[in-house]
Structures are given as structure tokens and as C-alpha cells.
């Protein structure tokens, strides 16, 4: 199985001996415990994971089509209406006066990784509703006119609806990809579809019009070579009378990209309509709502992990696909650990707890939240909780039930709080629900400054505004079918009714007290008196109006609700069962810093090799360090160029001192020198391989540094 | 309520020049004061910007206003480990001899090894450099040389003693300030351009490798010498290796869930991957690609897959066709392939197009990729799109293993290129030429060998060569000789160079020893 040492070959294929081949990679085979064995427990965890992930994935996929439903519907409608009077008959050809190609510009946003899914959804939607003829083009396939044409024709003519047998497919490859060929084929296929009895094998859908349009989707318009695109559009416009072509541009930036790619003479051939896809942040919010803010899935993300995934999304790529992958990875990790065992539905969980043995119980007893819980109990109960397995099991069951009921109440109330505060100036609790959720995950939300600010602002709110946000709250709560929040709704609605009933009377009352000081003011003449009076009036507590009293009452009630239902999950016992919060694992594997790792390894080998001799202070180099580390440390002291000779000398000096033996003979000394030199050469070429230095011709026997500074 | 919200995001205020100047003056002292509100720090930065540009007050004010609305990522940055500011920081170029000084300092701090027994411990007191050198060198000439270099060093040190002190103090203060404050940025920019802009690349000494008493080694000698290199930290390396091995099951789990693995970290990862292949993946279809191989192309990789893995005979019109075929076949048969790419950042695989193909390969259903990277800037070869398609999970597998295999192809700086390949290609080309053409080359080579000790030899002039060729009846006109020479040039056997007098000179770009070897037995 050796793959090294070849000077002629770089790819090596290894196949198992016949008969020994494994059938299929099965994730379940690799769900093991620490000792590497598969047990009943690991099997159970694996199963739960797979079921959970499948469900979640299905939901997310369903969401994907939903989220773009509106824009897709518009687009499909537009494509369907583009060639109303199209007809292939000879006599009508002159009627097509304009040679503008109907074009839909779909602005998709910068989250390129998600686009593949968007376009495949769009394609299937078009094929279901409007036309069987959809060609998808990507910039990477279209470097020249010939590629673009053959790609288009292949996709149109290779369409399974039309191919009766395999012979056609072979022919498709042979014919030259030109527009006349396409025209002939289209006329032919239209004729064929008009006389359905001639092709008995087909039971084609009749939903297509008589002349289904030919849709060409260009997924990443910005990537297309401008010249090719221009030529293609010009050619297409010439054939509009014979082919009902429709273009769909996928644009990641802005519509102006079209104009930078195409000169006026070409863009004037396009009749463009713009369609704006939903921004990916919207999509993300929906995904979070569906997966994390739902009682359907027991698995949750802890604050730090959630924040990391959000940060990657917001600061790196805006890609929901990557977010979902992060979620999947977190889930996989969670179920790989013992605690994942209980992260499942109530019934299954209870039976699993019942079936647990002592060792498994101990693992859960060790969780920090449970220990905190135990410490709060009385001494007698503490002992029971730690020693009596049966009792512990009961406690587990009830605690986890508490967690469940916490979740059922938490999410609707969270939405309610969000509705209440998202409109406040400066957004003390965040503009988006996900920000608020992250706050809740982190700590008790009412202890945060933002919450206090928000309530201070709410206490100043005018009546109309208050009524409207309360209305929104109720709306959110009513939309929640999974949990019982009717009490809260009732209460809030009562308050709203009270607000309404305050009516105009309150306003009159409000005005009265304001007028009184005015009267007094007009009478006073002395400045000193005025000052005193103002001082007094400031001291006097202003009498609250009815509205203010009611407002305070409402807010106090809501505050109470939030305090009872929105504690941070980290304060609840056994939250580790549901919440995955190992952020460092996730960061290491999803958002790694390879350069930092290499430089740490070079500058501080102790970090990786826990050898005491490698510890060093004050920036000096331990001479026991690996050669490449010593060479690296030395090269940090240089400017842009490094003299190889000096480098070698310093290296030899340092390394040699480490292994010098006295009384060495000349020959042996020479030998040592040669070995040292060889080691130096190896270290230098490794640094070159890593990209720290490169050969230069500016000065003999010098190398150039490629990095600056560093540690 | 809409109005305050709109205002909240950004506040733009127009101010006059004097106000700005005052603002700058005012805020300056707060630089040193301990108050560190967000506002004052942004003001500091603005002060720096103004200092550089002296105008632009509008934009700086705008920055000031925006500062509050910009949020910074909180979870992205790892608090432990090396901070990015350290990895990407600048350092001022150092004087010569800095490297030796560090080595000396380090020597001083070494605890003397118990095994060294009677070696004078005082050695580490003051002049370790000179002494170790003296004891390690046998030949007197070398000793004098090293002495001499040491002297030149010390004289250079003594002469500008005073300014150096100053410099040292300033650099140290700079360092201190560089502890993490933002206002270092403009300074760093200046330093950067100072270091890179000048015509002189900074001070280095003029010593060359020719001073060494050991000639340059070739690859084979290097390898044999390295056999004698002592192994260190074996136990700890082993421990590290075992830690990585523990991940194998997890790797499999993640691979089977559709992730691909990317291994990074210092040290060759070949051993680990070979272990992974031979233990867990014993009965699977595997393909190993050496990305560091100097002549690998993406075509090779794809051909290996189609021909050897899928056992398909026949060619493809384009890479895209081949990819489609691979995709379809894998989806049809449901087969699985484990594709190991050592150094996916290798010099030949770095290109955008190659990576585009590879990431498409990663998306094929049954293909799982385990790749390694080593170059410090390796992640730059992927854009968002590609890295998302690869679907990497990153693993730090620092191993400190020497990159024996990986660097063996690299034209290392100090390794003597043996030139075996060059000679064989020369013979190969010459064999296919006419005897007359060979004669011409022979003449040229002879002439060059005659002048091999002449350091100012720039080649044989065209006229000379023509004369000699005519004497030997090798050519009969200028034109035929030109035709021969063009042939040589195309095969890079000779090089032409215009001399100072405008005469064309012809040179064989091989060194004397090799030419002599060729002349001894020209046709083997």
C-alpha cells in the first residue's frame, strides 16, 4: 500500500480483494463508546440521532421551497405569460415585431453556497407547471460560445419527455450544436406533442401550453465571460420568431451587474423583469424557528454554540446551508456523548431512564447542573440522590418533564417578548428574534441591561403604541398551537380591553393637572420664587394618570410572566441533556485557524509536546526543540532577507550545544557538522514548504521572508 | 417611533476644521488616561487617521457615529491559543546579527545537560559562540574565518553603541504599546512601507555559503546524513500520535454523515493517513493522490478515477464530461470511494480551476475526501462557494513528523541539484539529431570546457563557432548553422546572450563537471 517514492505517478488506487468488499458505509457502525465498542446504548443513540436528523432535515427542506414560494410563483407566472401570441405557422412569423428576449432577473443575494438549491427548486417548479424545456447553465460550463450552445441543446434535446429510446441520446452528441438544429427540433417536438396518438408510449401532461417556452437559466450571471454572453444573447434574439426563448438570470449582487457585462446594444435586446428572492437572513430566521424554537425536537444549541453559528453566518458567508451543517455537526457530537441518550421523546426517554444501569446514571449525576441541584436539597435527600438509583431515576424523569414544560411555555413567551421589544428605539433586546433567543440562552434575560432598558422604554410608551404591540403579542401567542398559553392571552386581552375603555376620559384628566402650574407661573414675578416653586414641584411626585397606572400594571404583569417563563436554560437542572454547548469543539472543526496552529506549533512546541524541557521564558529558544522550530524562531529575527550562512551558523551554535560531547575527534566532528547541516537544510526546506520563506536572487545565498512579524 | 430609530443608526454632524483640530487635541490626552469607553477609543483611532491624512474630517466624523452601530462578532474569536493580532503582526526589520544574538541568549538560558559531564559550564557565560565554533572547527583556516566574522560583528556592535541603545528602547516601547490597542494601525502601516518600499531590502551580512567547509550536499547524501540525526521527544510524539488515532472512529462517523475531512497542523500527515487507510478502511476502494507531486494535474486524478476505479475505457471530451460521467456512475452503482489527497494545496493543485473540479468531485454522492494542507495560506485557495461544497471538517493533527516525502521534490535552497535528469535529457535529444548537429554541439561543449576556469567566460561567439564548424565540414552556410542552433535552443540545450559588443554568444547551461561527464561518453 505504499504510495511514496514514485517519480512518475501521483495517483494510486487500492481496491480490496474480490469478495472482501464492504457493502456500504453505515454510520451506525461507527457510533461507539470510548472504548471503541458498540453497545446497546450507542445503538440507541445512533438511532435517535438518525431519526431526529431525518425529521429535521425534512422540515428544513420543506421550508426551502416555502421560503421562496412567492417569488417563484411570480417568476413562473411571468415565464408562462411571456410568449402569448407565439405561433409557428409560416404566415404569422412576421408578426413578431420586437426582438426583445423576455428575461427574468432573479436577485439571489450573496450567499452563493445556497444557490444550487434555489435553482434546482426553481427548475423543478418550472418543469411542473410551464414547460418541460429548462436548461440550467453555470458559468464554469460556458467558457466559449460552443460550450454554451452544446450545453443548451443537450439539455433541451436530452429531455426525457422526448426521447423514446436510447438511440436519440447518442445522436444528440453527434449533431452540431447550432440554433437551426434547435429550431428544427422544436418545430418537430411541437408537432409531435400536437398529435399525441402517434406516440403511444407517452401519457404526457396536458398542462403545458401548445408552445411551451424554452427557458434558459443562467445561475451565476456575474461569472459568465462577457463576450460569450453578448454573442449568445444576440443570437437568441435573432431566433425569437421561431423559438419562444426565455432567459432567467441568477444575479448575486445587483441588477447593474447586467449592465456592466453587456453594452447597451445588447442589453437593449432584453426585456428584463426583476425578481427579488428572500434574503437569506429571513430564511435563517425561519430555520431557527422551525428547528430550535420548537418543542418538536428535543435537541437544542447552547448559547455559545448558537452564537458561533450565528457569527459564522453573519460575518462569513450568509449561508444557511452552512448553518444547517453546523447544526448537524453539533447534533452528531451531542449524540456521540452519553448524554445524548436521553435527548428524545417522553415515552422513549422514560423507558430508557428506567433501563439505565448504575454507570450510566453516574455519568448523568456528574453533570454540573445536576450537582448544583443536589446541593440545594436537604442533606438527607442529597444522600439519596447520590446513592439511591431508583430514586434518582424518578427525579430524572420529573426534572426532564419540567424541562419539557419549560420549553412549551418558553417559546411562545419568547415570541411575545420579541413582539413587545423589537420595535423599540435602539433595539435594546435585538432586532431579530435570534438575538433575543441568544440572550435568553446565555443568562436570565431580566438581569441584562437590555431588558431593563427595554422596560424603561416601554414604561414611557404612548397608549396607541402600547395597544398595537400588545395586539402583536396576542397575535403571536394565538399562533402557537402546541402549548397552552390561553391564560396569558386572556389576561393580555383583558388589559387591552381596559386600555380601550379608558377612552377619552383619561385624556381630559391628563390635561387638568398640567394647566394648574401654568396658572401659578403667570402670577409669579420674582425669579427667586420661581426657582423655589420649580424645585418644589420637581420634588413633588407627579400624580400618575389612569393610563400610566394601567400601563405600569400591564408591564408589571408581563414582567412577571417573563420572569417565570424565560429563565435561562443554563439555570435548570439537567439542561445538558438537551443543550449542546461545546463551542470549542465546534470552532475547532468548523472554523479552524490552520495558520495559527502551525505558528503555535513552531513557536511554542510545548503546547503540543508536553515536555518540560521545551518550556521557555523571555523569548529564548530551548535547544531541545525540534529543528524546524529552532530555525523558525531564528528566522523571526530577520528582516526581508535572510542570510543562509548566518542562519546556519546560529542554528548550528544552538543545536550543537545541546548534544555536544567532549573529546570528539576530527572525523567525528566533521560527521556531526554534516548531520547538523543536513538537519538545517531539512528545517529550511520545511519552512519553504510551509510558505514562510522562498528562494530569492536578490543576493547570493539569501532567502526572502514571506511573512511579517509573527510569533 | 420610526424617527428615533432612523436616527439611532447613524448621526452625522458637520463641523469646521478648527473644531476637528480641537477635538483631536482634546482627545489626545485620553490616549494615556485610563478611561476606555468605546467613544474615546474610536476617537483615538480617528486621531490617528487625521494624523495621517490631515484632512477628511467628514469621513472620520462619520466613522465616529457609525462606531456605535457596528457590532463585533463575539463567538468567532477563540480566546485561548494564539490571537490573530499576534500571527499577523508586523515587526520592524532588525539589524544584522540579531539572529546570533538570540542564539547566544538562548544558549545562556539553557540548563546544562547532565550528560555533558565535564564540559565547562562556564562556556555559557559570555562567548559561547566563539568557543563552540573553535572547538567544532578543525581546520585553522576556518577558525580564522569564523573569528574574523565574529570580530566584524563585534566591531559593528561597538561602533554605534549609543544609537542602538536608543533604538532598542524605542522598539521596546513600541512593543509594549502593541499590546492590543487599536491606534497602532497607522504606525504599522508606516513600518510596513518603510520595510518594503526601500530599494535596499534591509541589512544582512555578506557572508555566503561558500565559506562552509562542507560542500553542498545532494539529495542522497542529505538523506543518509539525516539518518544520523538524533530523534527527540519520541515519547511525546508517540503520545500525540495516539491522540490523533483516537479520532479514527469519529472520522468514519463524520465521513459517513457526508462531511469531508481536512487535516492541518505542523508535520507530515502521511503516517497517520496511511494508518487510517490500513486499519479502518482496509476493505474499501481507496485512492491516494500526492498533491505535492510536481507534475500532477487534475486530469491525472480524474483519469485514475475513471480508468482504475470505475474501469472505464474510453476518453472524454472535456473535464466537465468526465465529471458528469463520474457523478452518474457513482450514483448508479452506489459505490464508495475514499479519496485521500495529500496536500490539496500543493503547487499544482492550487489553481482556481483545479479546486473547482475537486470541489465538484466532493459533491459526488459516494466520494469521500480526506485531504491535508500544510501551507500557511492554504485556506485562501477556496472561496465561500468552494469551501461550502467541500463541506470540510477541520482537524488539527500536528505531528512534528519531518516532511521527508513532501519536500523531496522541492528544489531546496541548499541542496545541490544532481542534474541527473538534465544529462539524460541531453543525451536523449542528441541521439535524435544528425551526426553533424551533434558535432556542432560537441565543438561548443569542448570550447566551453576549455574555458571552464575562466569566470568571465560569457560563451562562444556565433562567428567563432561558424568558423570552426566550417573547418570540420559540419556546416556550409550561416543558415544551416542557424537552423541547428534553433533546434538546440528549442530543447533548451543552449542559451544565447548578447555581449557588450553586440555579438551573440552561445552558452551551454550546464556546469563543468557535467559537461565533462558528457564528453567522456557522449552517447550513453
PDB file of N, CA, C and O in Angstrom, chain A residues 315-363:
ATOM      1  N   UNK A 315     -20.988  36.936   9.685  1.00  0.00           N
ATOM      2  CA  UNK A 315     -19.716  37.574   9.380  1.00  0.00           C
ATOM      3  C   UNK A 315     -18.935  36.856   8.295  1.00  0.00           C
ATOM      4  O   UNK A 315     -17.954  37.376   7.806  1.00  0.00           O
ATOM      5  N   UNK A 316     -19.330  35.662   7.934  1.00  0.00           N
ATOM      6  CA  UNK A 316     -18.565  34.961   6.911  1.00  0.00           C
ATOM      7  C   UNK A 316     -19.307  34.805   5.598  1.00  0.00           C
ATOM      8  O   UNK A 316     -18.837  35.241   4.567  1.00  0.00           O
ATOM      9  N   UNK A 317     -20.442  34.156   5.606  1.00  0.00           N
ATOM     10  CA  UNK A 317     -20.952  33.750   4.295  1.00  0.00           C
ATOM     11  C   UNK A 317     -22.454  33.924   4.067  1.00  0.00           C
ATOM     12  O   UNK A 317     -22.902  33.750   2.957  1.00  0.00           O
ATOM     13  N   UNK A 318     -23.222  34.241   5.064  1.00  0.00           N
ATOM     14  CA  UNK A 318     -24.678  34.345   4.900  1.00  0.00           C
ATOM     15  C   UNK A 318     -25.280  33.059   4.366  1.00  0.00           C
ATOM     16  O   UNK A 318     -26.296  33.086   3.672  1.00  0.00           O
ATOM     17  N   UNK A 319     -24.632  31.967   4.626  1.00  0.00           N
ATOM     18  CA  UNK A 319     -25.109  30.740   4.002  1.00  0.00           C
ATOM     19  C   UNK A 319     -25.892  29.901   5.009  1.00  0.00           C
ATOM     20  O   UNK A 319     -25.359  29.476   6.029  1.00  0.00           O
ATOM     21  N   UNK A 320     -27.144  29.691   4.698  1.00  0.00           N
ATOM     22  CA  UNK A 320     -27.985  28.881   5.576  1.00  0.00           C
ATOM     23  C   UNK A 320     -27.546  27.419   5.515  1.00  0.00           C
ATOM     24  O   UNK A 320     -27.595  26.710   6.513  1.00  0.00           O
ATOM     25  N   UNK A 321     -27.088  27.007   4.341  1.00  0.00           N
ATOM     26  CA  UNK A 321     -26.631  25.627   4.202  1.00  0.00           C
ATOM     27  C   UNK A 321     -25.537  25.334   5.214  1.00  0.00           C
ATOM     28  O   UNK A 321     -25.545  24.300   5.895  1.00  0.00           O
ATOM     29  N   UNK A 322     -24.601  26.278   5.334  1.00  0.00           N
ATOM     30  CA  UNK A 322     -23.526  26.064   6.290  1.00  0.00           C
ATOM     31  C   UNK A 322     -24.043  26.066   7.718  1.00  0.00           C
ATOM     32  O   UNK A 322     -23.545  25.330   8.569  1.00  0.00           O
ATOM     33  N   UNK A 323     -25.029  26.897   7.978  1.00  0.00           N
ATOM     34  CA  UNK A 323     -25.616  26.921   9.316  1.00  0.00           C
ATOM     35  C   UNK A 323     -26.213  25.558   9.645  1.00  0.00           C
ATOM     36  O   UNK A 323     -26.015  25.014  10.730  1.00  0.00           O
ATOM     37  N   UNK A 324     -26.916  25.023   8.681  1.00  0.00           N
ATOM     38  CA  UNK A 324     -27.556  23.724   8.904  1.00  0.00           C
ATOM     39  C   UNK A 324     -26.511  22.643   9.128  1.00  0.00           C
ATOM     40  O   UNK A 324     -26.675  21.752   9.957  1.00  0.00           O
ATOM     41  N   UNK A 325     -25.417  22.751   8.390  1.00  0.00           N
ATOM     42  CA  UNK A 325     -24.352  21.769   8.588  1.00  0.00           C
ATOM     43  C   UNK A 325     -23.765  21.862   9.975  1.00  0.00           C
ATOM     44  O   UNK A 325     -23.477  20.845  10.609  1.00  0.00           O
ATOM     45  N   UNK A 326     -23.600  23.095  10.431  1.00  0.00           N
ATOM     46  CA  UNK A 326     -23.116  23.282  11.793  1.00  0.00           C
ATOM     47  C   UNK A 326     -24.054  22.633  12.786  1.00  0.00           C
ATOM     48  O   UNK A 326     -23.638  21.959  13.728  1.00  0.00           O
ATOM     49  N   UNK A 327     -25.330  22.816  12.533  1.00  0.00           N
ATOM     50  CA  UNK A 327     -26.355  22.219  13.389  1.00  0.00           C
ATOM     51  C   UNK A 327     -26.225  20.704  13.378  1.00  0.00           C
ATOM     52  O   UNK A 327     -26.259  20.048  14.424  1.00  0.00           O
ATOM     53  N   UNK A 328     -26.042  20.171  12.187  1.00  0.00           N
ATOM     54  CA  UNK A 328     -25.919  18.713  12.072  1.00  0.00           C
ATOM     55  C   UNK A 328     -24.693  18.205  12.821  1.00  0.00           C
ATOM     56  O   UNK A 328     -24.743  17.209  13.540  1.00  0.00           O
ATOM     57  N   UNK A 329     -23.608  18.943  12.647  1.00  0.00           N
ATOM     58  CA  UNK A 329     -22.381  18.531  13.309  1.00  0.00           C
ATOM     59  C   UNK A 329     -22.556  18.558  14.827  1.00  0.00           C
ATOM     60  O   UNK A 329     -22.149  17.630  15.524  1.00  0.00           O
ATOM     61  N   UNK A 330     -23.187  19.619  15.317  1.00  0.00           N
ATOM     62  CA  UNK A 330     -23.398  19.733  16.759  1.00  0.00           C
ATOM     63  C   UNK A 330     -24.242  18.573  17.260  1.00  0.00           C
ATOM     64  O   UNK A 330     -23.974  17.980  18.305  1.00  0.00           O
ATOM     65  N   UNK A 331     -25.226  18.240  16.472  1.00  0.00           N
ATOM     66  CA  UNK A 331     -26.108  17.153  16.856  1.00  0.00           C
ATOM     67  C   UNK A 331     -25.365  15.829  16.901  1.00  0.00           C
ATOM     68  O   UNK A 331     -25.508  15.042  17.846  1.00  0.00           O
ATOM     69  N   UNK A 332     -24.560  15.626  15.877  1.00  0.00           N
ATOM     70  CA  UNK A 332     -23.767  14.393  15.812  1.00  0.00           C
ATOM     71  C   UNK A 332     -22.880  14.282  17.040  1.00  0.00           C
ATOM     72  O   UNK A 332     -22.789  13.231  17.679  1.00  0.00           O
ATOM     73  N   UNK A 333     -22.244  15.389  17.384  1.00  0.00           N
ATOM     74  CA  UNK A 333     -21.363  15.390  18.547  1.00  0.00           C
ATOM     75  C   UNK A 333     -22.152  15.114  19.825  1.00  0.00           C
ATOM     76  O   UNK A 333     -21.709  14.384  20.701  1.00  0.00           O
ATOM     77  N   UNK A 334     -23.318  15.734  19.898  1.00  0.00           N
ATOM     78  CA  UNK A 334     -24.124  15.590  21.106  1.00  0.00           C
ATOM     79  C   UNK A 334     -24.517  14.137  21.316  1.00  0.00           C
ATOM     80  O   UNK A 334     -24.421  13.609  22.419  1.00  0.00           O
ATOM     81  N   UNK A 335     -24.930  13.499  20.253  1.00  0.00           N
ATOM     82  CA  UNK A 335     -25.372  12.119  20.392  1.00  0.00           C
ATOM     83  C   UNK A 335     -24.212  11.157  20.505  1.00  0.00           C
ATOM     84  O   UNK A 335     -24.388  10.011  20.890  1.00  0.00           O
ATOM     85  N   UNK A 336     -23.056  11.615  20.153  1.00  0.00           N
ATOM     86  CA  UNK A 336     -21.879  10.763  20.303  1.00  0.00           C
ATOM     87  C   UNK A 336     -21.524  10.620  21.779  1.00  0.00           C
ATOM     88  O   UNK A 336     -20.866   9.686  22.167  1.00  0.00           O
ATOM     89  N   UNK A 337     -21.964  11.571  22.571  1.00  0.00           N
ATOM     90  CA  UNK A 337     -21.689  11.508  24.007  1.00  0.00           C
ATOM     91  C   UNK A 337     -22.839  10.822  24.732  1.00  0.00           C
ATOM     92  O   UNK A 337     -23.932  10.692  24.205  1.00  0.00           O
ATOM     93  N   UNK A 338     -22.549  10.452  25.967  1.00  0.00           N
ATOM     94  CA  UNK A 338     -23.513   9.685  26.744  1.00  0.00           C
ATOM     95  C   UNK A 338     -24.836  10.412  26.934  1.00  0.00           C
ATOM     96  O   UNK A 338     -25.901   9.812  26.923  1.00  0.00           O
ATOM     97  N   UNK A 339     -24.730  11.732  27.128  1.00  0.00           N
ATOM     98  CA  UNK A 339     -25.922  12.475  27.485  1.00  0.00           C
ATOM     99  C   UNK A 339     -26.972  12.458  26.377  1.00  0.00           C
ATOM    100  O   UNK A 339     -28.148  12.672  26.625  1.00  0.00           O
ATOM    101  N   UNK A 340     -26.514  12.220  25.146  1.00  0.00           N
ATOM    102  CA  UNK A 340     -27.452  12.210  24.032  1.00  0.00           C
ATOM    103  C   UNK A 340     -28.516  11.137  24.184  1.00  0.00           C
ATOM    104  O   UNK A 340     -29.581  11.200  23.571  1.00  0.00           O
ATOM    105  N   UNK A 341     -28.203  10.182  25.015  1.00  0.00           N
ATOM    106  CA  UNK A 341     -29.103   9.056  25.258  1.00  0.00           C
ATOM    107  C   UNK A 341     -30.538   9.500  25.572  1.00  0.00           C
ATOM    108  O   UNK A 341     -31.497   8.909  25.115  1.00  0.00           O
ATOM    109  N   UNK A 342     -30.651  10.541  26.374  1.00  0.00           N
ATOM    110  CA  UNK A 342     -31.978  10.923  26.863  1.00  0.00           C
ATOM    111  C   UNK A 342     -32.614  12.028  26.034  1.00  0.00           C
ATOM    112  O   UNK A 342     -33.681  12.526  26.355  1.00  0.00           O
ATOM    113  N   UNK A 343     -31.927  12.418  24.975  1.00  0.00           N
ATOM    114  CA  UNK A 343     -32.428  13.534  24.186  1.00  0.00           C
ATOM    115  C   UNK A 343     -33.449  13.009  23.180  1.00  0.00           C
ATOM    116  O   UNK A 343     -33.186  12.916  21.990  1.00  0.00           O
ATOM    117  N   UNK A 344     -34.607  12.631  23.662  1.00  0.00           N
ATOM    118  CA  UNK A 344     -35.606  12.052  22.768  1.00  0.00           C
ATOM    119  C   UNK A 344     -36.995  12.275  23.342  1.00  0.00           C
ATOM    120  O   UNK A 344     -37.154  12.969  24.348  1.00  0.00           O
ATOM    121  N   UNK A 345     -37.980  11.683  22.737  1.00  0.00           N
ATOM    122  CA  UNK A 345     -39.361  11.879  23.172  1.00  0.00           C
ATOM    123  C   UNK A 345     -39.618  11.344  24.575  1.00  0.00           C
ATOM    124  O   UNK A 345     -38.834  10.565  25.117  1.00  0.00           O
ATOM    125  N   UNK A 346     -40.754  11.759  25.151  1.00  0.00           N
ATOM    126  CA  UNK A 346     -41.008  11.480  26.567  1.00  0.00           C
ATOM    127  C   UNK A 346     -41.041   9.978  26.844  1.00  0.00           C
ATOM    128  O   UNK A 346     -40.368   9.482  27.749  1.00  0.00           O
ATOM    129  N   UNK A 347     -41.807   9.256  26.046  1.00  0.00           N
ATOM    130  CA  UNK A 347     -42.014   7.839  26.338  1.00  0.00           C
ATOM    131  C   UNK A 347     -40.712   7.073  26.276  1.00  0.00           C
ATOM    132  O   UNK A 347     -40.336   6.358  27.193  1.00  0.00           O
ATOM    133  N   UNK A 348     -40.031   7.280  25.173  1.00  0.00           N
ATOM    134  CA  UNK A 348     -38.771   6.589  24.963  1.00  0.00           C
ATOM    135  C   UNK A 348     -37.802   6.942  26.079  1.00  0.00           C
ATOM    136  O   UNK A 348     -37.089   6.097  26.617  1.00  0.00           O
ATOM    137  N   UNK A 349     -37.822   8.229  26.447  1.00  0.00           N
ATOM    138  CA  UNK A 349     -36.887   8.696  27.456  1.00  0.00           C
ATOM    139  C   UNK A 349     -37.156   8.005  28.792  1.00  0.00           C
ATOM    140  O   UNK A 349     -36.244   7.515  29.447  1.00  0.00           O
ATOM    141  N   UNK A 350     -38.421   7.965  29.153  1.00  0.00           N
ATOM    142  CA  UNK A 350     -38.752   7.350  30.440  1.00  0.00           C
ATOM    143  C   UNK A 350     -38.307   5.896  30.462  1.00  0.00           C
ATOM    144  O   UNK A 350     -37.691   5.441  31.429  1.00  0.00           O
ATOM    145  N   UNK A 351     -38.584   5.207  29.383  1.00  0.00           N
ATOM    146  CA  UNK A 351     -38.206   3.791  29.384  1.00  0.00           C
ATOM    147  C   UNK A 351     -36.694   3.660  29.409  1.00  0.00           C
ATOM    148  O   UNK A 351     -36.145   2.742  30.030  1.00  0.00           O
ATOM    149  N   UNK A 352     -36.006   4.579  28.751  1.00  0.00           N
ATOM    150  CA  UNK A 352     -34.544   4.491  28.767  1.00  0.00           C
ATOM    151  C   UNK A 352     -33.985   4.771  30.147  1.00  0.00           C
ATOM    152  O   UNK A 352     -33.020   4.151  30.574  1.00  0.00           O
ATOM    153  N   UNK A 353     -34.612   5.735  30.835  1.00  0.00           N
ATOM    154  CA  UNK A 353     -34.131   6.026  32.189  1.00  0.00           C
ATOM    155  C   UNK A 353     -34.341   4.810  33.078  1.00  0.00           C
ATOM    156  O   UNK A 353     -33.470   4.423  33.856  1.00  0.00           O
ATOM    157  N   UNK A 354     -35.477   4.194  32.908  1.00  0.00           N
ATOM    158  CA  UNK A 354     -35.765   3.008  33.717  1.00  0.00           C
ATOM    159  C   UNK A 354     -34.724   1.921  33.465  1.00  0.00           C
ATOM    160  O   UNK A 354     -34.352   1.184  34.366  1.00  0.00           O
ATOM    161  N   UNK A 355     -34.295   1.833  32.233  1.00  0.00           N
ATOM    162  CA  UNK A 355     -33.393   0.736  31.882  1.00  0.00           C
ATOM    163  C   UNK A 355     -31.928   1.039  32.178  1.00  0.00           C
ATOM    164  O   UNK A 355     -31.069   0.198  31.967  1.00  0.00           O
ATOM    165  N   UNK A 356     -31.656   2.226  32.664  1.00  0.00           N
ATOM    166  CA  UNK A 356     -30.259   2.620  32.851  1.00  0.00           C
ATOM    167  C   UNK A 356     -29.574   1.809  33.940  1.00  0.00           C
ATOM    168  O   UNK A 356     -30.186   1.475  34.958  1.00  0.00           O
ATOM    169  N   UNK A 357     -28.282   1.561  33.734  1.00  0.00           N
ATOM    170  CA  UNK A 357     -27.545   0.915  34.812  1.00  0.00           C
ATOM    171  C   UNK A 357     -26.804   1.977  35.623  1.00  0.00           C
ATOM    172  O   UNK A 357     -26.849   3.164  35.332  1.00  0.00           O
ATOM    173  N   UNK A 358     -26.111   1.498  36.623  1.00  0.00           N
ATOM    174  CA  UNK A 358     -25.513   2.411  37.582  1.00  0.00           C
ATOM    175  C   UNK A 358     -24.485   3.349  36.929  1.00  0.00           C
ATOM    176  O   UNK A 358     -24.439   4.546  37.177  1.00  0.00           O
ATOM    177  N   UNK A 359     -23.690   2.770  36.039  1.00  0.00           N
ATOM    178  CA  UNK A 359     -22.622   3.548  35.414  1.00  0.00           C
ATOM    179  C   UNK A 359     -23.202   4.722  34.607  1.00  0.00           C
ATOM    180  O   UNK A 359     -22.718   5.843  34.648  1.00  0.00           O
ATOM    181  N   UNK A 360     -24.243   4.423  33.869  1.00  0.00           N
ATOM    182  CA  UNK A 360     -24.852   5.473  33.048  1.00  0.00           C
ATOM    183  C   UNK A 360     -25.462   6.563  33.917  1.00  0.00           C
ATOM    184  O   UNK A 360     -25.382   7.743  33.600  1.00  0.00           O
ATOM    185  N   UNK A 361     -26.055   6.122  35.027  1.00  0.00           N
ATOM    186  CA  UNK A 361     -26.625   7.111  35.941  1.00  0.00           C
ATOM    187  C   UNK A 361     -25.545   8.024  36.494  1.00  0.00           C
ATOM    188  O   UNK A 361     -25.721   9.234  36.588  1.00  0.00           O
ATOM    189  N   UNK A 362     -24.409   7.404  36.812  1.00  0.00           N
ATOM    190  CA  UNK A 362     -23.314   8.194  37.360  1.00  0.00           C
ATOM    191  C   UNK A 362     -22.900   9.289  36.381  1.00  0.00           C
ATOM    192  O   UNK A 362     -22.620  10.428  36.755  1.00  0.00           O
ATOM    193  N   UNK A 363     -22.867   8.916  35.105  1.00  0.00           N
ATOM    194  CA  UNK A 363     -22.462   9.891  34.090  1.00  0.00           C
ATOM    195  C   UNK A 363     -23.369  11.109  34.126  1.00  0.00           C
ATOM    196  O   UNK A 363     -22.916  12.248  33.992  1.00  0.00           O
TER     197      UNK A 363
END
